Structure formats: C-alpha cells, structure tokens
Amino acid sequence: MTSSVLDLAPVVPVVVLEDAADAVPLARALVAGGLPAIEVTLRTAAALDAIRAIVAEVPDAVVGAGTVISGRNVSDTVAAGARFLVSPGWTDRLLDAMKASGVPFLPGVSTTSEVVALLERGVAEMKFFPAEAAGGTAYLKALAAPLPQARFCPTGGISLASAPSYLALPNVGCVGGSWMVPADAIAAKDWARVERLASEAAALRG
C-alpha cells in the first residue's frame, strides 16, 4: 500500500460495527464501490473481530483502526491486522506508541498548536477532528498559508455535499465520513445501497 493513508482514496469510510458478522459483506461493498481504505472504529466490542475478518477475507480492502486512544489499542489493532491507525486526538505517549507500531497513522488535531507540536515531532499527516465543529474548511484554509507542510484528513460532520469543498483545499488529502455506511443500511444488510453510496463518494475529486 502507499505509505500515506491520505492518498488511498478521496474518502475513508468511518465504520461502526455492532456485529462482526457484518464486517466482510460491508467491506466487500465498500471495495466494490471504489473505497478500499476502511476505518473500523474501536467504539464497539465487535471492532477487533471485524478487523480480523476483513483482513482474512477481503484482500482488496486496506483496513485500519479508528478511535485509537491508548498504547493497548495500538498493539491490539496492529495484532488484529490493522494497516493504519487513526486517533481523535493525541498525547506524547499515544504518539510514541503509534510511531513504534510500524504502520501509518493519523493523529487527531483541532488546534493550530497541536498541528505545530506534531510537526515538531516529525509528523506532517494528521486527522482534523471534529472537522465541522472545529471550524471546517475556513479553518483549514487559514492553516494552509503558515503551515503548508501539514496535510489533513478532516473527519466529523462531513457529508457528500460538503466533502468536495474540503477536497478542493491544497492541504487536504482525503476526508473521513460515515454517510456511505448509514446505520439503517447496515442493520438491514443492504449492501447494494452501501456499494451505491460508496461509488458516489469514490467519484469525488477536489
């Protein structure tokens, strides 16, 4: 895979799975729709089993772990096969663990000082979260001039309608979102709908 999570696809689906049995058909639908990078969040007890299942059965998927907030999360998800890590925020301890993991990672930021601190630590690719609540495209546009070396994956409140305005920014590599994996579609096991929504998202370009 590319060394940068930001270059895998214009949109990274942010997936919350209550049942690990849904992981493989969901991942297949997302890959078929053109979204190979899939962030499985650690918000449910099924997350690690879901990551393992996707790794084992959907070879074209690049599955990562989201909501990584501890060193234990890092080690558990990498052991499960996660190929990238995403955190909502970061601390020195968490950053050290992600750096030591050997897989690409996107630490979360929402302020200029956090961005500068990461750059100081040699990290130039990060998640901007919660994107809409933290200032959206206007905030990211303002960061581009003084901090052009920082690149972002904005996540949080982004929709099919708002994604293009983010992707048009020079410091945005991709966006994260969950609009192509709605909870009602997963509950209904409507994988055709997920694939259709993924295709729409994959067609987005800045």
JSON list of C-alpha atoms in Angstrom, two decimals:
[
{"chain": "A", "resi": 1, "resn": "MET", "atom": "CA", "xyz": [0.00, 0.00, 0.00]},
{"chain": "A", "resi": 2, "resn": "THR", "atom": "CA", "xyz": [1.02, 3.60, -0.37]},
{"chain": "A", "resi": 3, "resn": "SER", "atom": "CA", "xyz": [2.90, 4.91, 2.63]},
{"chain": "A", "resi": 4, "resn": "SER", "atom": "CA", "xyz": [0.29, 7.62, 3.05]},
{"chain": "A", "resi": 5, "resn": "VAL", "atom": "CA", "xyz": [-3.24, 6.95, 4.24]},
{"chain": "A", "resi": 6, "resn": "LEU", "atom": "CA", "xyz": [-4.21, 10.28, 2.68]},
{"chain": "A", "resi": 7, "resn": "ASP", "atom": "CA", "xyz": [-3.58, 9.00, -0.84]},
{"chain": "A", "resi": 8, "resn": "LEU", "atom": "CA", "xyz": [-5.57, 5.75, -0.80]},
{"chain": "A", "resi": 9, "resn": "ALA", "atom": "CA", "xyz": [-8.92, 7.24, -1.79]},
{"chain": "A", "resi": 10, "resn": "PRO", "atom": "CA", "xyz": [-10.71, 10.60, -1.64]},
{"chain": "A", "resi": 11, "resn": "VAL", "atom": "CA", "xyz": [-12.97, 9.30, 1.13]},
{"chain": "A", "resi": 12, "resn": "VAL", "atom": "CA", "xyz": [-12.23, 6.94, 4.03]},
{"chain": "A", "resi": 13, "resn": "PRO", "atom": "CA", "xyz": [-15.42, 5.33, 5.38]},
{"chain": "A", "resi": 14, "resn": "VAL", "atom": "CA", "xyz": [-15.66, 5.54, 9.17]},
{"chain": "A", "resi": 15, "resn": "VAL", "atom": "CA", "xyz": [-17.37, 2.33, 10.21]},
{"chain": "A", "resi": 16, "resn": "VAL", "atom": "CA", "xyz": [-19.08, 1.43, 13.50]},
{"chain": "A", "resi": 17, "resn": "LEU", "atom": "CA", "xyz": [-19.98, -2.26, 13.66]},
{"chain": "A", "resi": 18, "resn": "GLU", "atom": "CA", "xyz": [-22.10, -3.82, 16.38]},
{"chain": "A", "resi": 19, "resn": "ASP", "atom": "CA", "xyz": [-21.83, -7.30, 14.83]},
{"chain": "A", "resi": 20, "resn": "ALA", "atom": "CA", "xyz": [-18.55, -8.62, 13.42]},
{"chain": "A", "resi": 21, "resn": "ALA", "atom": "CA", "xyz": [-20.56, -10.82, 11.03]},
{"chain": "A", "resi": 22, "resn": "ASP", "atom": "CA", "xyz": [-21.41, -7.67, 9.07]},
{"chain": "A", "resi": 23, "resn": "ALA", "atom": "CA", "xyz": [-17.76, -6.74, 8.55]},
{"chain": "A", "resi": 24, "resn": "VAL", "atom": "CA", "xyz": [-16.96, -8.83, 5.48]},
{"chain": "A", "resi": 25, "resn": "PRO", "atom": "CA", "xyz": [-20.07, -8.06, 3.38]},
{"chain": "A", "resi": 26, "resn": "LEU", "atom": "CA", "xyz": [-19.78, -4.38, 4.32]},
{"chain": "A", "resi": 27, "resn": "ALA", "atom": "CA", "xyz": [-16.10, -4.25, 3.36]},
{"chain": "A", "resi": 28, "resn": "ARG", "atom": "CA", "xyz": [-16.80, -6.04, 0.08]},
{"chain": "A", "resi": 29, "resn": "ALA", "atom": "CA", "xyz": [-19.49, -3.49, -0.75]},
{"chain": "A", "resi": 30, "resn": "LEU", "atom": "CA", "xyz": [-17.17, -0.57, 0.03]},
{"chain": "A", "resi": 31, "resn": "VAL", "atom": "CA", "xyz": [-14.31, -2.03, -2.04]},
{"chain": "A", "resi": 32, "resn": "ALA", "atom": "CA", "xyz": [-16.69, -2.76, -4.94]},
{"chain": "A", "resi": 33, "resn": "GLY", "atom": "CA", "xyz": [-17.81, 0.86, -4.75]},
{"chain": "A", "resi": 34, "resn": "GLY", "atom": "CA", "xyz": [-14.24, 2.09, -5.00]},
{"chain": "A", "resi": 35, "resn": "LEU", "atom": "CA", "xyz": [-13.38, 2.82, -1.36]},
{"chain": "A", "resi": 36, "resn": "PRO", "atom": "CA", "xyz": [-10.64, 0.37, -0.34]},
{"chain": "A", "resi": 37, "resn": "ALA", "atom": "CA", "xyz": [-9.46, 2.20, 2.80]},
{"chain": "A", "resi": 38, "resn": "ILE", "atom": "CA", "xyz": [-11.83, 1.40, 5.66]},
{"chain": "A", "resi": 39, "resn": "GLU", "atom": "CA", "xyz": [-11.56, 2.78, 9.19]},
{"chain": "A", "resi": 40, "resn": "VAL", "atom": "CA", "xyz": [-13.18, 0.44, 11.72]},
{"chain": "A", "resi": 41, "resn": "THR", "atom": "CA", "xyz": [-13.66, 2.39, 14.92]},
{"chain": "A", "resi": 42, "resn": "LEU", "atom": "CA", "xyz": [-12.96, 0.89, 18.33]},
{"chain": "A", "resi": 43, "resn": "ARG", "atom": "CA", "xyz": [-16.31, 2.07, 19.66]},
{"chain": "A", "resi": 44, "resn": "THR", "atom": "CA", "xyz": [-17.83, -1.40, 19.91]},
{"chain": "A", "resi": 45, "resn": "ALA", "atom": "CA", "xyz": [-16.86, -4.79, 21.30]},
{"chain": "A", "resi": 46, "resn": "ALA", "atom": "CA", "xyz": [-17.02, -6.22, 17.78]},
{"chain": "A", "resi": 47, "resn": "ALA", "atom": "CA", "xyz": [-14.30, -3.97, 16.36]},
{"chain": "A", "resi": 48, "resn": "LEU", "atom": "CA", "xyz": [-11.25, -6.22, 16.70]},
{"chain": "A", "resi": 49, "resn": "ASP", "atom": "CA", "xyz": [-13.09, -9.27, 15.35]},
{"chain": "A", "resi": 50, "resn": "ALA", "atom": "CA", "xyz": [-14.36, -7.11, 12.49]},
{"chain": "A", "resi": 51, "resn": "ILE", "atom": "CA", "xyz": [-10.82, -6.03, 11.60]},
{"chain": "A", "resi": 52, "resn": "ARG", "atom": "CA", "xyz": [-9.59, -9.65, 11.72]},
{"chain": "A", "resi": 53, "resn": "ALA", "atom": "CA", "xyz": [-12.43, -10.81, 9.47]},
{"chain": "A", "resi": 54, "resn": "ILE", "atom": "CA", "xyz": [-11.84, -8.12, 6.86]},
{"chain": "A", "resi": 55, "resn": "VAL", "atom": "CA", "xyz": [-8.10, -8.82, 6.82]},
{"chain": "A", "resi": 56, "resn": "ALA", "atom": "CA", "xyz": [-8.74, -12.54, 6.36]},
{"chain": "A", "resi": 57, "resn": "GLU", "atom": "CA", "xyz": [-11.49, -12.40, 3.77]},
{"chain": "A", "resi": 58, "resn": "VAL", "atom": "CA", "xyz": [-11.34, -9.10, 1.83]},
{"chain": "A", "resi": 59, "resn": "PRO", "atom": "CA", "xyz": [-7.79, -8.88, 0.44]},
{"chain": "A", "resi": 60, "resn": "ASP", "atom": "CA", "xyz": [-8.51, -5.74, -1.61]},
{"chain": "A", "resi": 61, "resn": "ALA", "atom": "CA", "xyz": [-9.51, -3.79, 1.50]},
{"chain": "A", "resi": 62, "resn": "VAL", "atom": "CA", "xyz": [-6.99, -1.69, 3.41]},
{"chain": "A", "resi": 63, "resn": "VAL", "atom": "CA", "xyz": [-8.48, -1.85, 6.87]},
{"chain": "A", "resi": 64, "resn": "GLY", "atom": "CA", "xyz": [-7.44, 0.49, 9.64]},
{"chain": "A", "resi": 65, "resn": "ALA", "atom": "CA", "xyz": [-8.48, 1.17, 13.21]},
{"chain": "A", "resi": 66, "resn": "GLY", "atom": "CA", "xyz": [-10.13, 4.36, 14.39]},
{"chain": "A", "resi": 67, "resn": "THR", "atom": "CA", "xyz": [-10.74, 5.82, 17.85]},
{"chain": "A", "resi": 68, "resn": "VAL", "atom": "CA", "xyz": [-7.26, 4.64, 18.86]},
{"chain": "A", "resi": 69, "resn": "ILE", "atom": "CA", "xyz": [-6.61, 6.33, 22.21]},
{"chain": "A", "resi": 70, "resn": "SER", "atom": "CA", "xyz": [-4.08, 4.13, 24.04]},
{"chain": "A", "resi": 71, "resn": "GLY", "atom": "CA", "xyz": [-0.98, 2.06, 23.57]},
{"chain": "A", "resi": 72, "resn": "ARG", "atom": "CA", "xyz": [-3.09, -1.02, 24.21]},
{"chain": "A", "resi": 73, "resn": "ASN", "atom": "CA", "xyz": [-5.40, 0.00, 21.35]},
{"chain": "A", "resi": 74, "resn": "VAL", "atom": "CA", "xyz": [-2.37, 0.32, 19.10]},
{"chain": "A", "resi": 75, "resn": "SER", "atom": "CA", "xyz": [-0.95, -3.12, 19.94]},
{"chain": "A", "resi": 76, "resn": "ASP", "atom": "CA", "xyz": [-4.34, -4.87, 19.83]},
{"chain": "A", "resi": 77, "resn": "THR", "atom": "CA", "xyz": [-5.35, -3.45, 16.46]},
{"chain": "A", "resi": 78, "resn": "VAL", "atom": "CA", "xyz": [-1.98, -3.99, 14.79]},
{"chain": "A", "resi": 79, "resn": "ALA", "atom": "CA", "xyz": [-2.04, -7.59, 16.05]},
{"chain": "A", "resi": 80, "resn": "ALA", "atom": "CA", "xyz": [-5.50, -7.93, 14.52]},
{"chain": "A", "resi": 81, "resn": "GLY", "atom": "CA", "xyz": [-4.10, -6.82, 11.17]},
{"chain": "A", "resi": 82, "resn": "ALA", "atom": "CA", "xyz": [-4.90, -3.10, 11.04]},
{"chain": "A", "resi": 83, "resn": "ARG", "atom": "CA", "xyz": [-2.83, -1.42, 8.31]},
{"chain": "A", "resi": 84, "resn": "PHE", "atom": "CA", "xyz": [-3.29, 2.14, 9.55]},
{"chain": "A", "resi": 85, "resn": "LEU", "atom": "CA", "xyz": [-4.30, 3.88, 12.78]},
{"chain": "A", "resi": 86, "resn": "VAL", "atom": "CA", "xyz": [-6.46, 6.94, 13.38]},
{"chain": "A", "resi": 87, "resn": "SER", "atom": "CA", "xyz": [-6.90, 8.77, 16.69]},
{"chain": "A", "resi": 88, "resn": "PRO", "atom": "CA", "xyz": [-9.35, 11.54, 17.63]},
{"chain": "A", "resi": 89, "resn": "GLY", "atom": "CA", "xyz": [-6.54, 13.36, 19.45]},
{"chain": "A", "resi": 90, "resn": "TRP", "atom": "CA", "xyz": [-3.04, 12.66, 20.65]},
{"chain": "A", "resi": 91, "resn": "THR", "atom": "CA", "xyz": [-0.67, 12.68, 23.61]},
{"chain": "A", "resi": 92, "resn": "ASP", "atom": "CA", "xyz": [3.07, 12.12, 23.64]},
{"chain": "A", "resi": 93, "resn": "ARG", "atom": "CA", "xyz": [2.56, 8.58, 24.95]},
{"chain": "A", "resi": 94, "resn": "LEU", "atom": "CA", "xyz": [0.00, 7.71, 22.28]},
{"chain": "A", "resi": 95, "resn": "LEU", "atom": "CA", "xyz": [2.12, 9.26, 19.54]},
{"chain": "A", "resi": 96, "resn": "ASP", "atom": "CA", "xyz": [5.14, 7.23, 20.65]},
{"chain": "A", "resi": 97, "resn": "ALA", "atom": "CA", "xyz": [3.07, 4.04, 20.52]},
{"chain": "A", "resi": 98, "resn": "MET", "atom": "CA", "xyz": [1.71, 4.83, 17.05]},
{"chain": "A", "resi": 99, "resn": "LYS", "atom": "CA", "xyz": [5.19, 5.69, 15.76]},
{"chain": "A", "resi": 100, "resn": "ALA", "atom": "CA", "xyz": [6.55, 2.42, 17.14]},
{"chain": "A", "resi": 101, "resn": "SER", "atom": "CA", "xyz": [3.75, 0.37, 15.55]},
{"chain": "A", "resi": 102, "resn": "GLY", "atom": "CA", "xyz": [5.33, 0.32, 12.10]},
{"chain": "A", "resi": 103, "resn": "VAL", "atom": "CA", "xyz": [2.07, 1.20, 10.34]},
{"chain": "A", "resi": 104, "resn": "PRO", "atom": "CA", "xyz": [0.91, 4.59, 9.01]},
{"chain": "A", "resi": 105, "resn": "PHE", "atom": "CA", "xyz": [-1.13, 6.70, 11.42]},
{"chain": "A", "resi": 106, "resn": "LEU", "atom": "CA", "xyz": [-3.17, 9.90, 11.56]},
{"chain": "A", "resi": 107, "resn": "PRO", "atom": "CA", "xyz": [-3.16, 11.58, 14.98]},
{"chain": "A", "resi": 108, "resn": "GLY", "atom": "CA", "xyz": [-6.12, 13.89, 15.56]},
{"chain": "A", "resi": 109, "resn": "VAL", "atom": "CA", "xyz": [-5.82, 17.66, 15.90]},
{"chain": "A", "resi": 110, "resn": "SER", "atom": "CA", "xyz": [-8.24, 20.56, 16.21]},
{"chain": "A", "resi": 111, "resn": "THR", "atom": "CA", "xyz": [-5.96, 23.49, 17.04]},
{"chain": "A", "resi": 112, "resn": "THR", "atom": "CA", "xyz": [-3.00, 25.23, 15.43]},
{"chain": "A", "resi": 113, "resn": "SER", "atom": "CA", "xyz": [-0.80, 24.48, 18.45]},
{"chain": "A", "resi": 114, "resn": "GLU", "atom": "CA", "xyz": [-1.48, 20.75, 18.12]},
{"chain": "A", "resi": 115, "resn": "VAL", "atom": "CA", "xyz": [-0.51, 20.90, 14.46]},
{"chain": "A", "resi": 116, "resn": "VAL", "atom": "CA", "xyz": [2.74, 22.72, 15.26]},
{"chain": "A", "resi": 117, "resn": "ALA", "atom": "CA", "xyz": [3.51, 20.24, 18.03]},
{"chain": "A", "resi": 118, "resn": "LEU", "atom": "CA", "xyz": [3.09, 17.31, 15.64]},
{"chain": "A", "resi": 119, "resn": "LEU", "atom": "CA", "xyz": [5.27, 18.97, 13.01]},
{"chain": "A", "resi": 120, "resn": "GLU", "atom": "CA", "xyz": [7.87, 19.40, 15.72]},
{"chain": "A", "resi": 121, "resn": "ARG", "atom": "CA", "xyz": [7.69, 15.63, 16.30]},
{"chain": "A", "resi": 122, "resn": "GLY", "atom": "CA", "xyz": [8.19, 14.92, 12.59]},
{"chain": "A", "resi": 123, "resn": "VAL", "atom": "CA", "xyz": [4.54, 14.13, 11.81]},
{"chain": "A", "resi": 124, "resn": "ALA", "atom": "CA", "xyz": [3.06, 16.03, 8.86]},
{"chain": "A", "resi": 125, "resn": "GLU", "atom": "CA", "xyz": [-0.10, 13.99, 8.16]},
{"chain": "A", "resi": 126, "resn": "MET", "atom": "CA", "xyz": [-2.96, 14.18, 10.62]},
{"chain": "A", "resi": 127, "resn": "LYS", "atom": "CA", "xyz": [-6.69, 13.92, 11.14]},
{"chain": "A", "resi": 128, "resn": "PHE", "atom": "CA", "xyz": [-8.61, 17.18, 11.62]},
{"chain": "A", "resi": 129, "resn": "PHE", "atom": "CA", "xyz": [-11.39, 16.38, 14.08]},
{"chain": "A", "resi": 130, "resn": "PRO", "atom": "CA", "xyz": [-14.17, 17.22, 14.69]},
{"chain": "A", "resi": 131, "resn": "ALA", "atom": "CA", "xyz": [-13.94, 18.97, 11.33]},
{"chain": "A", "resi": 132, "resn": "GLU", "atom": "CA", "xyz": [-17.23, 20.83, 11.08]},
{"chain": "A", "resi": 133, "resn": "ALA", "atom": "CA", "xyz": [-17.38, 21.74, 14.78]},
{"chain": "A", "resi": 134, "resn": "ALA", "atom": "CA", "xyz": [-13.72, 22.84, 14.83]},
{"chain": "A", "resi": 135, "resn": "GLY", "atom": "CA", "xyz": [-14.01, 25.38, 12.03]},
{"chain": "A", "resi": 136, "resn": "GLY", "atom": "CA", "xyz": [-14.42, 23.39, 8.84]},
{"chain": "A", "resi": 137, "resn": "THR", "atom": "CA", "xyz": [-12.95, 24.45, 5.52]},
{"chain": "A", "resi": 138, "resn": "ALA", "atom": "CA", "xyz": [-12.39, 28.04, 6.66]},
{"chain": "A", "resi": 139, "resn": "TYR", "atom": "CA", "xyz": [-10.11, 26.86, 9.47]},
{"chain": "A", "resi": 140, "resn": "LEU", "atom": "CA", "xyz": [-8.14, 24.50, 7.24]},
{"chain": "A", "resi": 141, "resn": "LYS", "atom": "CA", "xyz": [-7.78, 27.17, 4.58]},
{"chain": "A", "resi": 142, "resn": "ALA", "atom": "CA", "xyz": [-6.36, 29.52, 7.20]},
{"chain": "A", "resi": 143, "resn": "LEU", "atom": "CA", "xyz": [-3.79, 26.89, 8.26]},
{"chain": "A", "resi": 144, "resn": "ALA", "atom": "CA", "xyz": [-2.51, 26.32, 4.72]},
{"chain": "A", "resi": 145, "resn": "ALA", "atom": "CA", "xyz": [-0.51, 29.55, 4.45]},
{"chain": "A", "resi": 146, "resn": "PRO", "atom": "CA", "xyz": [1.54, 29.42, 7.68]},
{"chain": "A", "resi": 147, "resn": "LEU", "atom": "CA", "xyz": [1.71, 25.58, 7.83]},
{"chain": "A", "resi": 148, "resn": "PRO", "atom": "CA", "xyz": [1.79, 24.35, 4.21]},
{"chain": "A", "resi": 149, "resn": "GLN", "atom": "CA", "xyz": [3.69, 21.19, 5.16]},
{"chain": "A", "resi": 150, "resn": "ALA", "atom": "CA", "xyz": [0.76, 19.83, 7.19]},
{"chain": "A", "resi": 151, "resn": "ARG", "atom": "CA", "xyz": [-1.75, 17.60, 5.37]},
{"chain": "A", "resi": 152, "resn": "PHE", "atom": "CA", "xyz": [-5.10, 16.56, 6.74]},
{"chain": "A", "resi": 153, "resn": "CYS", "atom": "CA", "xyz": [-7.92, 14.05, 6.65]},
{"chain": "A", "resi": 154, "resn": "PRO", "atom": "CA", "xyz": [-10.86, 16.08, 8.01]},
{"chain": "A", "resi": 155, "resn": "THR", "atom": "CA", "xyz": [-13.47, 13.92, 9.74]},
{"chain": "A", "resi": 156, "resn": "GLY", "atom": "CA", "xyz": [-16.61, 14.77, 11.71]},
{"chain": "A", "resi": 157, "resn": "GLY", "atom": "CA", "xyz": [-19.86, 16.06, 10.31]},
{"chain": "A", "resi": 158, "resn": "ILE", "atom": "CA", "xyz": [-18.79, 15.82, 6.66]},
{"chain": "A", "resi": 159, "resn": "SER", "atom": "CA", "xyz": [-21.37, 14.80, 4.06]},
{"chain": "A", "resi": 160, "resn": "LEU", "atom": "CA", "xyz": [-21.47, 14.01, 0.35]},
{"chain": "A", "resi": 161, "resn": "ALA", "atom": "CA", "xyz": [-22.48, 17.63, -0.22]},
{"chain": "A", "resi": 162, "resn": "SER", "atom": "CA", "xyz": [-19.71, 19.21, 1.86]},
{"chain": "A", "resi": 163, "resn": "ALA", "atom": "CA", "xyz": [-16.86, 16.82, 1.01]},
{"chain": "A", "resi": 164, "resn": "PRO", "atom": "CA", "xyz": [-15.90, 18.48, -2.31]},
{"chain": "A", "resi": 165, "resn": "SER", "atom": "CA", "xyz": [-15.18, 21.82, -0.62]},
{"chain": "A", "resi": 166, "resn": "TYR", "atom": "CA", "xyz": [-12.75, 20.04, 1.72]},
{"chain": "A", "resi": 167, "resn": "LEU", "atom": "CA", "xyz": [-11.13, 18.02, -1.06]},
{"chain": "A", "resi": 168, "resn": "ALA", "atom": "CA", "xyz": [-10.52, 21.20, -3.04]},
{"chain": "A", "resi": 169, "resn": "LEU", "atom": "CA", "xyz": [-8.17, 22.53, -0.35]},
{"chain": "A", "resi": 170, "resn": "PRO", "atom": "CA", "xyz": [-4.43, 22.10, -1.02]},
{"chain": "A", "resi": 171, "resn": "ASN", "atom": "CA", "xyz": [-3.74, 20.72, 2.46]},
{"chain": "A", "resi": 172, "resn": "VAL", "atom": "CA", "xyz": [-6.48, 18.05, 2.39]},
{"chain": "A", "resi": 173, "resn": "GLY", "atom": "CA", "xyz": [-5.59, 14.60, 1.08]},
{"chain": "A", "resi": 174, "resn": "CYS", "atom": "CA", "xyz": [-8.88, 12.87, 1.82]},
{"chain": "A", "resi": 175, "resn": "VAL", "atom": "CA", "xyz": [-11.90, 13.13, 4.09]},
{"chain": "A", "resi": 176, "resn": "GLY", "atom": "CA", "xyz": [-13.40, 10.68, 6.55]},
{"chain": "A", "resi": 177, "resn": "GLY", "atom": "CA", "xyz": [-17.12, 10.14, 6.79]},
{"chain": "A", "resi": 178, "resn": "SER", "atom": "CA", "xyz": [-19.87, 7.72, 7.60]},
{"chain": "A", "resi": 179, "resn": "TRP", "atom": "CA", "xyz": [-22.60, 8.83, 5.20]},
{"chain": "A", "resi": 180, "resn": "MET", "atom": "CA", "xyz": [-21.91, 5.86, 2.89]},
{"chain": "A", "resi": 181, "resn": "VAL", "atom": "CA", "xyz": [-22.31, 3.38, 5.77]},
{"chain": "A", "resi": 182, "resn": "PRO", "atom": "CA", "xyz": [-25.60, 4.51, 7.37]},
{"chain": "A", "resi": 183, "resn": "ALA", "atom": "CA", "xyz": [-26.67, 2.52, 10.41]},
{"chain": "A", "resi": 184, "resn": "ASP", "atom": "CA", "xyz": [-30.03, 1.62, 8.89]},
{"chain": "A", "resi": 185, "resn": "ALA", "atom": "CA", "xyz": [-28.36, 0.13, 5.79]},
{"chain": "A", "resi": 186, "resn": "ILE", "atom": "CA", "xyz": [-26.05, -1.97, 7.96]},
{"chain": "A", "resi": 187, "resn": "ALA", "atom": "CA", "xyz": [-28.96, -3.09, 10.14]},
{"chain": "A", "resi": 188, "resn": "ALA", "atom": "CA", "xyz": [-30.93, -4.09, 7.03]},
{"chain": "A", "resi": 189, "resn": "LYS", "atom": "CA", "xyz": [-27.82, -5.69, 5.49]},
{"chain": "A", "resi": 190, "resn": "ASP", "atom": "CA", "xyz": [-28.49, -3.59, 2.40]},
{"chain": "A", "resi": 191, "resn": "TRP", "atom": "CA", "xyz": [-25.02, -3.97, 0.92]},
{"chain": "A", "resi": 192, "resn": "ALA", "atom": "CA", "xyz": [-26.17, -2.85, -2.53]},
{"chain": "A", "resi": 193, "resn": "ARG", "atom": "CA", "xyz": [-27.09, 0.52, -1.04]},
{"chain": "A", "resi": 194, "resn": "VAL", "atom": "CA", "xyz": [-23.71, 0.76, 0.67]},
{"chain": "A", "resi": 195, "resn": "GLU", "atom": "CA", "xyz": [-21.95, -0.02, -2.63]},
{"chain": "A", "resi": 196, "resn": "ARG", "atom": "CA", "xyz": [-24.01, 2.63, -4.42]},
{"chain": "A", "resi": 197, "resn": "LEU", "atom": "CA", "xyz": [-23.22, 5.27, -1.79]},
{"chain": "A", "resi": 198, "resn": "ALA", "atom": "CA", "xyz": [-19.54, 4.26, -1.85]},
{"chain": "A", "resi": 199, "resn": "SER", "atom": "CA", "xyz": [-19.46, 4.70, -5.64]},
{"chain": "A", "resi": 200, "resn": "GLU", "atom": "CA", "xyz": [-20.81, 8.23, -5.28]},
{"chain": "A", "resi": 201, "resn": "ALA", "atom": "CA", "xyz": [-18.17, 9.03, -2.67]},
{"chain": "A", "resi": 202, "resn": "ALA", "atom": "CA", "xyz": [-15.34, 7.47, -4.69]},
{"chain": "A", "resi": 203, "resn": "ALA", "atom": "CA", "xyz": [-16.22, 9.72, -7.62]},
{"chain": "A", "resi": 204, "resn": "LEU", "atom": "CA", "xyz": [-15.50, 12.86, -5.57]},
{"chain": "A", "resi": 205, "resn": "ARG", "atom": "CA", "xyz": [-12.41, 14.83, -6.50]},
{"chain": "A", "resi": 206, "resn": "GLY", "atom": "CA", "xyz": [-11.17, 18.16, -5.32]}
]
